[in-house]
Short mmCIF file of C-alpha atoms and ligand atoms in Angstrom, two decimals:
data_model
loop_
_atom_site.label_atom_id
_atom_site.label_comp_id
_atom_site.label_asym_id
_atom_site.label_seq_id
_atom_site.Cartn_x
_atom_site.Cartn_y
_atom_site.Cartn_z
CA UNK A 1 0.00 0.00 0.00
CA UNK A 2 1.42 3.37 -1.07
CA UNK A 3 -0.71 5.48 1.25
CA UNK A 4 -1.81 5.72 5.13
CA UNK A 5 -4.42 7.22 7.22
CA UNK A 6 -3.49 9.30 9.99
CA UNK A 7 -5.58 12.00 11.80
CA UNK A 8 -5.51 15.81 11.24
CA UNK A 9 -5.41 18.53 13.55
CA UNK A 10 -7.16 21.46 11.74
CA UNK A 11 -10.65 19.92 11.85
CA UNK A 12 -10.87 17.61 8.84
CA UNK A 13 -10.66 14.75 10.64
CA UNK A 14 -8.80 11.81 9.04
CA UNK A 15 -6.39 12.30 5.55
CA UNK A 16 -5.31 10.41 3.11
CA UNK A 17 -1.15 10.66 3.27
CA UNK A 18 1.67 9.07 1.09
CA UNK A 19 3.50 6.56 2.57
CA UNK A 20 6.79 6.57 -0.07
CA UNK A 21 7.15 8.67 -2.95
CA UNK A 22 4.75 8.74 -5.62
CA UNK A 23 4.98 9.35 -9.18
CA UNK A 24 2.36 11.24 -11.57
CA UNK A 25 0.32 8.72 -13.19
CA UNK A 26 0.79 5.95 -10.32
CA UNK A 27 -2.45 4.34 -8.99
CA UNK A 28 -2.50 5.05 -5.28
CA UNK A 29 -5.48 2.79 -4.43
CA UNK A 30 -8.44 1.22 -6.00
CA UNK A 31 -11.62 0.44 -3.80
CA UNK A 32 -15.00 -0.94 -3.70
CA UNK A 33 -17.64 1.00 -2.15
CA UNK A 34 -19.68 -0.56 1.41
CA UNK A 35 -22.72 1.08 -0.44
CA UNK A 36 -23.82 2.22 -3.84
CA UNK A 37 -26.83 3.42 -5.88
CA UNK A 38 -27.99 4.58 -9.26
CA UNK A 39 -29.50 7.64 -9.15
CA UNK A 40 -33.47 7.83 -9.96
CA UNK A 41 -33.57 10.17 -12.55
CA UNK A 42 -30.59 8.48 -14.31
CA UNK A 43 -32.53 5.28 -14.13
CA UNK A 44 -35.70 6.06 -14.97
CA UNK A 45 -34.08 7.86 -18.46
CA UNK A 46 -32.74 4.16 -19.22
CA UNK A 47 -29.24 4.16 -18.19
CA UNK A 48 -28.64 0.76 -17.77
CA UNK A 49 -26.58 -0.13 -15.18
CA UNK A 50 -26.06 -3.12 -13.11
CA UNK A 51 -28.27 -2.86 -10.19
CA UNK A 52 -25.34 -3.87 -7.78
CA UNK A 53 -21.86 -2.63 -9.63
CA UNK A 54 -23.45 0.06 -11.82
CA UNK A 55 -21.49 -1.50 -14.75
CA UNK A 56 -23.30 0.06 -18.10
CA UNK A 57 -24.80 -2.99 -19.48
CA UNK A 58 -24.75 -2.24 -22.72
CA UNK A 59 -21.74 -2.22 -25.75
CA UNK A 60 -20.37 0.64 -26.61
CA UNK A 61 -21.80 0.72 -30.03
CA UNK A 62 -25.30 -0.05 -28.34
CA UNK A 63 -24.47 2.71 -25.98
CA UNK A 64 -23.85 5.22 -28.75
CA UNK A 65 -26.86 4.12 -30.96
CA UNK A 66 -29.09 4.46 -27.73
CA UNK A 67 -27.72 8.01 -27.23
CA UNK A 68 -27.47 9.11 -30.57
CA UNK A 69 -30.75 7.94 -31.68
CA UNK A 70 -28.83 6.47 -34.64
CA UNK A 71 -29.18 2.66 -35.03
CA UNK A 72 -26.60 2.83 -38.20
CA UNK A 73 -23.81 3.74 -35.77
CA UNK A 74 -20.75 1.27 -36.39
CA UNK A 75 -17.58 1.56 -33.84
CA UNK A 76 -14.43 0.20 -35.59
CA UNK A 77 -12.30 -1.76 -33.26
CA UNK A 78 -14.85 -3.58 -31.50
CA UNK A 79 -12.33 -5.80 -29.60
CA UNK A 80 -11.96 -2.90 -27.28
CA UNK A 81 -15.44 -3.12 -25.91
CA UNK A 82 -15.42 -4.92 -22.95
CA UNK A 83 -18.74 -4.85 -21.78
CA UNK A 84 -20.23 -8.49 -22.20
CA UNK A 85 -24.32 -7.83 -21.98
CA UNK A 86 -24.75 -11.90 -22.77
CA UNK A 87 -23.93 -12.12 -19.30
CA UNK A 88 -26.51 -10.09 -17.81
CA UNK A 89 -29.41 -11.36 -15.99
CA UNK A 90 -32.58 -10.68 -14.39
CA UNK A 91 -33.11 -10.94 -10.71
CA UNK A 92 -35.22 -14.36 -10.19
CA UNK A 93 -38.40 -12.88 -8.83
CA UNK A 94 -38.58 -9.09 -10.92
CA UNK A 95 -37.25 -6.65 -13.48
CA UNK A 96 -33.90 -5.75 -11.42
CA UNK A 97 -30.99 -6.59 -13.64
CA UNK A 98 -27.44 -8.00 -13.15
CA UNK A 99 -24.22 -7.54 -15.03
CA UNK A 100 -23.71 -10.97 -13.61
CA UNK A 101 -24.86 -13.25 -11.79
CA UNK A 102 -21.96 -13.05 -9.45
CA UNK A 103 -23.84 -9.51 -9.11
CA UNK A 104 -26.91 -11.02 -8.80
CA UNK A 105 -26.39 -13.12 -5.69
CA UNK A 106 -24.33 -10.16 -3.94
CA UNK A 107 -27.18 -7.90 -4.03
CA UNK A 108 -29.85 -10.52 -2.98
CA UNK A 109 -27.85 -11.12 0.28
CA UNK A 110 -26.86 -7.74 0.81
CA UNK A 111 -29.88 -5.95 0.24
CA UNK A 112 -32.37 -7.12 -2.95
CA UNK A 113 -34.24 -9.84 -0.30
CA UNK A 114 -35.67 -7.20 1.28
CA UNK A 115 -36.45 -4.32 -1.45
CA UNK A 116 -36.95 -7.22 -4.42
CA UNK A 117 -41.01 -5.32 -5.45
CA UNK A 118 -41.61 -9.72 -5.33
CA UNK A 119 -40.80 -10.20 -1.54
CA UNK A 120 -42.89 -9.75 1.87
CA UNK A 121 -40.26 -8.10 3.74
CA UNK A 122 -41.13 -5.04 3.82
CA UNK A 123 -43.74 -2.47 2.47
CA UNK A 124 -43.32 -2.35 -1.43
CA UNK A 125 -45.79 0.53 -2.13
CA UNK A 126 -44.41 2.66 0.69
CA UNK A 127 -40.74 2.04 -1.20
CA UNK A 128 -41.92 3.51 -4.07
CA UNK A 129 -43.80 6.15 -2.45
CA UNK A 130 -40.08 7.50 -1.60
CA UNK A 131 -38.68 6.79 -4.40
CA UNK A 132 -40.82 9.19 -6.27
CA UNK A 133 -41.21 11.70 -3.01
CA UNK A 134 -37.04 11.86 -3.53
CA UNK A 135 -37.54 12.56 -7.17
CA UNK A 136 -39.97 15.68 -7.05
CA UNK A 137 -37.70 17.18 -4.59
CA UNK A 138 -34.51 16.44 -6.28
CA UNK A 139 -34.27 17.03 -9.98
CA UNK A 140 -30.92 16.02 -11.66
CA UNK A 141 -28.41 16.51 -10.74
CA UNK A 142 -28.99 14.31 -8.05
CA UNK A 143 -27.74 12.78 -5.51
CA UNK A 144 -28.34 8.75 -4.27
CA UNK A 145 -28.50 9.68 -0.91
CA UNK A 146 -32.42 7.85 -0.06
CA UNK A 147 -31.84 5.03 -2.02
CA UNK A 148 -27.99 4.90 -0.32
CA UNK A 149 -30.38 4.80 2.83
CA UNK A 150 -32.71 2.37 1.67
CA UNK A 151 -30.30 -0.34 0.77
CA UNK A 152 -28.19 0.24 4.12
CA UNK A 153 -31.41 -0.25 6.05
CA UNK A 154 -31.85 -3.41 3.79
CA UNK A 155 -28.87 -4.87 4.77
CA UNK A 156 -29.10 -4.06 8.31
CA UNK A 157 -31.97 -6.11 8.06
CA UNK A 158 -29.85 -8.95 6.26
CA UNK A 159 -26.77 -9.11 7.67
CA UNK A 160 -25.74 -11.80 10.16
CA UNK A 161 -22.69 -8.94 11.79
CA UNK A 162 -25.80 -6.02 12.17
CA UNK A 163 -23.75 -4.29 14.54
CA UNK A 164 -20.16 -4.28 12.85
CA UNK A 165 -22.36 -3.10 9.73
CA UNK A 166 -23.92 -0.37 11.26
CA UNK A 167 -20.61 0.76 13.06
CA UNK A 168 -18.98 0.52 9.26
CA UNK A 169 -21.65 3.49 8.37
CA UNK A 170 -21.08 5.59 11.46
CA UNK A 171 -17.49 5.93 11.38
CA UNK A 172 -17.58 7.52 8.16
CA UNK A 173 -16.83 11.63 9.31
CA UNK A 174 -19.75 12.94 11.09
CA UNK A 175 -20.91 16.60 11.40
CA UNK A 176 -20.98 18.31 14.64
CA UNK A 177 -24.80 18.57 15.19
CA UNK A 178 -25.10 22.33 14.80
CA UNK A 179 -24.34 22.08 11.57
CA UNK A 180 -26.38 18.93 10.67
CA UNK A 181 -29.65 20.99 9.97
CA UNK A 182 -28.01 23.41 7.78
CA UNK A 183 -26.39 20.63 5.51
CA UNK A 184 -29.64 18.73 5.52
CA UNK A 185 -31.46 21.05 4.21
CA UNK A 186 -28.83 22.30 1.34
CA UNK A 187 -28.61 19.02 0.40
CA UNK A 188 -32.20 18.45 -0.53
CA UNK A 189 -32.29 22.07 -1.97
CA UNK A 190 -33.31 24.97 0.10
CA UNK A 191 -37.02 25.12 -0.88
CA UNK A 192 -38.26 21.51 0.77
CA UNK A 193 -36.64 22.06 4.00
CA UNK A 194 -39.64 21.35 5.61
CA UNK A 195 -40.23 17.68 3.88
CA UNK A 196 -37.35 16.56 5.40
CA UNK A 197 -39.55 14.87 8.10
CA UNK A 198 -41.87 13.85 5.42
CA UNK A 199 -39.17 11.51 4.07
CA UNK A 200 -37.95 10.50 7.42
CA UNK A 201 -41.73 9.51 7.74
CA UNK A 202 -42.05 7.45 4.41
CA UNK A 203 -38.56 5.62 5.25
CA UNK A 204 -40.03 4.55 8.91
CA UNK A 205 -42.80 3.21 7.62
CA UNK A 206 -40.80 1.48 4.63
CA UNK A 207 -38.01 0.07 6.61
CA UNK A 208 -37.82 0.87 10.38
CA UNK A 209 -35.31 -0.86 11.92
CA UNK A 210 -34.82 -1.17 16.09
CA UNK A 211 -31.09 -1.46 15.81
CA UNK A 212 -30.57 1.94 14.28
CA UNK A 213 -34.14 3.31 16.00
CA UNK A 214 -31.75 6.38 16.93
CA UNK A 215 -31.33 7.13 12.72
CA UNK A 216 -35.11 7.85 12.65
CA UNK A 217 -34.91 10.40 15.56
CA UNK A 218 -35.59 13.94 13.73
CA UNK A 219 -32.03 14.96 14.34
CA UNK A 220 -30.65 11.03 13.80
CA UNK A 221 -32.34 11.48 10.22
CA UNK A 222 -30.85 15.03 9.73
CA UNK A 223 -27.54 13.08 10.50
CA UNK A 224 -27.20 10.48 8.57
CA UNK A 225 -28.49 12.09 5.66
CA UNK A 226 -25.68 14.75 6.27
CA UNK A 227 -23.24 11.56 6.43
CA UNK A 228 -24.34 10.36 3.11
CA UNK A 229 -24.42 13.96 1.83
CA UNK A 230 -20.91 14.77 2.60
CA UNK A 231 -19.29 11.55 2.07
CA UNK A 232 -20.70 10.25 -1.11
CA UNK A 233 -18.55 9.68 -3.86
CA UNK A 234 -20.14 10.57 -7.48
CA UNK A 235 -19.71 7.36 -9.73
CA UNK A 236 -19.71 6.84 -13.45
CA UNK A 237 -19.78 4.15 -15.38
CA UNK A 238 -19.54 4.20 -19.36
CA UNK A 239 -19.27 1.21 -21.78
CA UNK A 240 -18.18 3.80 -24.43
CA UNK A 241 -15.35 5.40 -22.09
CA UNK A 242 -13.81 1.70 -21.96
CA UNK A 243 -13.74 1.66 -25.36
CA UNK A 244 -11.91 4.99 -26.24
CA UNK A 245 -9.46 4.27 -23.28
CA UNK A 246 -8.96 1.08 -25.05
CA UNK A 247 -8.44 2.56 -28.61
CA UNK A 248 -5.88 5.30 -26.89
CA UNK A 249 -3.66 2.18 -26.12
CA UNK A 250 -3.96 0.20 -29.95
CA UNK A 251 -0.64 0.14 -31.06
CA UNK A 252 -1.88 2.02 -35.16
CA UNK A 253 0.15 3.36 -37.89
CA UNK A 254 0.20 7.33 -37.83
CA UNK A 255 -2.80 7.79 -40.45
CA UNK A 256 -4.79 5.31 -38.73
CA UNK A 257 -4.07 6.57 -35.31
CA UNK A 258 -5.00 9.81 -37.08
CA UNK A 259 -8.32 8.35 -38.73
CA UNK A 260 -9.69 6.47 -35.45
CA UNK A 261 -9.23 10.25 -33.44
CA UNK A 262 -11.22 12.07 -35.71
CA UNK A 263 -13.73 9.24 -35.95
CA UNK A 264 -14.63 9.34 -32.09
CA UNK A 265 -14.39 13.33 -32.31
CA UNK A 266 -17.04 12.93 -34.57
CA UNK A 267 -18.82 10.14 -32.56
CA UNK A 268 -18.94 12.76 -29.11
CA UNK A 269 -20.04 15.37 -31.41
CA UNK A 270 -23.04 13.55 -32.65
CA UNK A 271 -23.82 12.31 -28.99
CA UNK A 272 -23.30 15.83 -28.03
CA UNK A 273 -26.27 16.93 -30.34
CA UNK A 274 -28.45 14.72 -29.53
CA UNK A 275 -27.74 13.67 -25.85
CA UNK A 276 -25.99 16.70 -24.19
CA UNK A 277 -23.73 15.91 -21.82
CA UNK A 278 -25.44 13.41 -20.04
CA UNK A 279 -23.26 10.10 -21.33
CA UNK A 280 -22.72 7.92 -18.09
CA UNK A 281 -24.57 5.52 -16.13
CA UNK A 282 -24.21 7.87 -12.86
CA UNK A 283 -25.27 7.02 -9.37
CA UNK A 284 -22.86 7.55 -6.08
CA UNK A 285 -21.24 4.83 -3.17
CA UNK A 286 -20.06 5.66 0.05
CA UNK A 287 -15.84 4.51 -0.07
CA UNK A 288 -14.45 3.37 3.23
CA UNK A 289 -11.04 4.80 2.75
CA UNK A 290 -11.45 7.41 -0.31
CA UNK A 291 -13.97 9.23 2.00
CA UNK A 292 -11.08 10.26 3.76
CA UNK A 293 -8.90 11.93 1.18
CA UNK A 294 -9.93 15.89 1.77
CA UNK A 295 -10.05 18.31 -0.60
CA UNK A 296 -7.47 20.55 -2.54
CA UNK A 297 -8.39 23.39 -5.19
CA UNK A 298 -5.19 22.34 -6.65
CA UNK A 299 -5.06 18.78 -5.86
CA UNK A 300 -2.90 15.82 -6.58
CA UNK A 301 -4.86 13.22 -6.99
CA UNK A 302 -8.02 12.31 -9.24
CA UNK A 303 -10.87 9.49 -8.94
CA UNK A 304 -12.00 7.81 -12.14
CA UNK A 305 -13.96 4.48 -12.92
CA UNK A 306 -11.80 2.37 -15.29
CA UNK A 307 -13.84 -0.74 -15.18
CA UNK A 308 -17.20 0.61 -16.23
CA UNK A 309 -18.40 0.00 -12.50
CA UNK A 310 -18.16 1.08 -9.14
CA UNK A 311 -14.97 0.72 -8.29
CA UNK A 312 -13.09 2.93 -8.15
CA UNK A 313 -9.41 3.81 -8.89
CA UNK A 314 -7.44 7.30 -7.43
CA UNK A 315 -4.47 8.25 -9.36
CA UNK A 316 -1.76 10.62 -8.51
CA UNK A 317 -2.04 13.78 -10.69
CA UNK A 318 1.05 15.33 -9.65
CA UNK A 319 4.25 13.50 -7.63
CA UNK A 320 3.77 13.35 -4.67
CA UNK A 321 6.64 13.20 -1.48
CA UNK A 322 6.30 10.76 1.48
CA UNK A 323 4.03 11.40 4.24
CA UNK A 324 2.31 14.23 1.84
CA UNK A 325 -0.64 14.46 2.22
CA UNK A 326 -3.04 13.07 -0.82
CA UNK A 327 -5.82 15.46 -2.12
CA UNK A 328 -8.41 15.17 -4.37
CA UNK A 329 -11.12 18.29 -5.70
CA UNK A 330 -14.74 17.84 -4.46
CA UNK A 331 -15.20 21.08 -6.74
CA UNK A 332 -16.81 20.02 -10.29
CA UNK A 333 -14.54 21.06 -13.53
CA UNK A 334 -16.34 24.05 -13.73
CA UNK A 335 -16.54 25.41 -10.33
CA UNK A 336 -12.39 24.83 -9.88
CA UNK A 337 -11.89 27.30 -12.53
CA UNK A 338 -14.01 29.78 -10.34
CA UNK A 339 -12.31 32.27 -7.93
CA UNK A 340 -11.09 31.71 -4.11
CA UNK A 341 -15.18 33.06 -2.94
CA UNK A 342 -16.79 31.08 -5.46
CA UNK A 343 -14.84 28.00 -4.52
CA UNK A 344 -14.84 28.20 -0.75
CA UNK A 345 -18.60 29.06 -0.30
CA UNK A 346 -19.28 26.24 -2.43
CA UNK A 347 -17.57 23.93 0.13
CA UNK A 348 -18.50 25.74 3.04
CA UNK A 349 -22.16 25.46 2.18
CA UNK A 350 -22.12 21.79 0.83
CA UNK A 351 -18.89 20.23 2.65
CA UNK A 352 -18.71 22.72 5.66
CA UNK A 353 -15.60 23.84 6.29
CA UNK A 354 -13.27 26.70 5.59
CA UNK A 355 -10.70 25.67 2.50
CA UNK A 356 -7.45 26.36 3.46
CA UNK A 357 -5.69 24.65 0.74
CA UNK A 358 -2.40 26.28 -0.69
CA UNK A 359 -4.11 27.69 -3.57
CA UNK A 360 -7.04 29.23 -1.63
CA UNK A 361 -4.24 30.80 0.47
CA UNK A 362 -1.21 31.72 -1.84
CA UNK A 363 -3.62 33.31 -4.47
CA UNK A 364 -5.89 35.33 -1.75
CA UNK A 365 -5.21 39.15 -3.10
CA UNK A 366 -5.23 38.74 -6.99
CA UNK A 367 -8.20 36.37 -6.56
CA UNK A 368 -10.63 38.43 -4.70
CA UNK A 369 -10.52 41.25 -7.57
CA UNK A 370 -12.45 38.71 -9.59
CA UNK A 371 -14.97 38.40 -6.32
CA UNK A 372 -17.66 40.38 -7.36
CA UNK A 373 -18.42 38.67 -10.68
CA UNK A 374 -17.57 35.40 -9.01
CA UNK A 375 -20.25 36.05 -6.67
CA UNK A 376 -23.17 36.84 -9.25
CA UNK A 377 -22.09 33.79 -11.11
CA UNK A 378 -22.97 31.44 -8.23
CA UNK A 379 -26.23 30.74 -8.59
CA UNK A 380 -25.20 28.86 -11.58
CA UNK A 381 -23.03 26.63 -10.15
CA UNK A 382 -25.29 25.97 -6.53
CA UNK A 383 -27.31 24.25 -8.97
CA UNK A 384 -24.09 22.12 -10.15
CA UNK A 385 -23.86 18.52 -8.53
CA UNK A 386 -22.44 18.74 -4.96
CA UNK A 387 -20.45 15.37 -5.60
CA UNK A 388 -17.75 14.56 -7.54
CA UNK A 389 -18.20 14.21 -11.36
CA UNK A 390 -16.16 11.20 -12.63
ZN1 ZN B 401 -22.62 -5.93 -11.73
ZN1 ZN B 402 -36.03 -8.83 -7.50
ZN1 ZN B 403 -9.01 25.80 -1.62
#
């Protein structure tokens, strides 16, 4: 292992440090998450994605016809498609389906028992009462935080260790209660921050549980949901990314190399036009050690999902000395380009706490000329995705 966790005196918590010297470009750590979800919206716009992993379950080329509305799409090099949908199956007993059915079998012991619609377990119609409650108050972008929720109660309900589960969950970094209202209600946007207790209401009757009776408390609720809020790590998956990562590495004469760029230029163009930006399979997981790597406005390390599933895979971006400490950006693309006010209300508001980072202090002077503008701007971006965009 290339990094350690060791705890931090200015308030963060735990951190993510370097235990030798690392070079750019090294993987630092890959990781499955304890918990993950596809988001609703994402779903119900038929993103296919394993119900467990998240893997896209289409081909690329399937992928790209879907998206493109264009059944005469043809993707040269098919060899570097990985994605093997003749593998996928249906859950036994309903609709849900599986990249695998080594998938399959995971989520039916962790969690599927209990929320398969076919099962007695627990209240089916007050599930999906949520699930849609969630999705009037959050339009995309989203976040996976209720079904997150659902599927930990699930398993809490499944799991022969309850107790070392549960612990697992509450030792991710917790909020100091003051705060836990305030992040709450940012998280499910401003304007519903009374209907907080109406979900806490619809997940009791869904899934109460005695052994975590203290998460459906009004302020246990506010808490947890802060927990998932701040520690959630965006995922995306992409059948079509795996494919152009794939073609990068062919080993092609110049005009070919040449031909095949231009030819998936094109290809992101069309999806472009027809699909926007919205490409990836996207839902979120909670990572037992990524959750502790804080944030940098200039970081040094990046997440990305190179197996078209959940896990996940944090590269250096920079080299990095021993016992440094390893930072990624919660900021999306867009917001890191923003000025020092921009930047730190946006984690003040949705991470809480003051950046301090070397760029937020080296650049303070030059970068509050641009504050003004920064500031009108924001409204913009508080709409952006709080988590991490793969
Ligand atoms: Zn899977
Ligand atoms: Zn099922
Ligand atoms: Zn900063």
């Amino acid at each position: 292992m290339s990094w350690y966790i060791k705890q931090v005196d200015d308030g963060k918590g735990y951190g993510l440090f370097a235990k030798q010297d690392i070079t750019c470009g090294d993987v630092i750590l890959e990781e499955e998450p304890l918990v993950c979800s596809q988001f609703s919206w994402n779903k119900l716009y038929k993103y296919r994605a394993c119900d467990y992993c998240l893997k896209s379950l289409e081909t690329a080329e399937e992928m790209c016809r879907r998206l493109a509305q264009n059944p005469s799409i043809n993707l040269p090099h098919p060899e570097c498609c990985k994605a093997k949908p003749e593998t996928n199956v249906h859950c036994l007993n309903c609709e849900e389906v599986y990249c695998s059915m080594a998938c399959r079998e995971k989520a039916y012991n962790e969690y599927h028992k209990t929320l398969c619609p076919s099962s007695d377990q627990c209240d089916k119609s007050a599930l999906e009462v949520l699930d849609e409650t969630w999705r009037g108050f959050h339009f995309p972008p989203e976040t996976a935080s209720i079904q997150m929720i659902m599927r930990i109660l699930a398993r809490i309900k499944q799991e022969d260790k309850k107790e070392e589960f549960i612990a697992a969950i509450e030792r991710f970094c917790h909020i100091s209660t003051n705060n836990v209202e305030q992040i709450a209600h940012k998280l499910l946007g401003e304007q519903f921050s009374n209907q907080i207790s109406v979900l806490r209401d619809q997940l009791k009757s869904a899934l109460f549980d005695e052994s975590v009776q203290h998460w459906f408390t009004t302020d246990g609720f506010k808490n947890i949901f802060a927990l998932l809020g701040t520690n959630q790590q965006g995922i995306g998956s992409s059948a079509l990314s795996v494919w152009v990562l794939n073609c990068d590495e062919l080993n092609l004469q110049e005009s070919d190399r040449l031909d095949l760029d231009s030819c998936i230029d094109d290809l992101y163009q069309e999806l472009n036009n027809v699909a926007g930006t919205f490409l990836n399979c996207e839902g979120a997981g909670l990572y037992v050690t990524q959750s502790k790597c804080n944030h940098s406005c200039d970081p040094n390390a990046e997440v990305s999902y190179l197996y078209n599933n959940h896990r996940l895979t944090l590269k250096a971006t920079k080299d990095l000395n021993q016992d440094e400490e390893i930072t990624i950006s919660y900021l999306s693309e867009c917001l890191q380009s923003r000025g020092k006010i921009t930047r730190q209300e946006f984690l003040r508001e949705n991470y809480l706490f003051n950046c301090q980072c070397n760029k937020c202090m080296t650049l303070s002077e030059i970068d509050d000329v641009t504050s003004d503008e920064d500031y009108d701007e924001k409204d913009d971006d508080d709409n952006n995705n709080n988590l991490l965009e793969n």
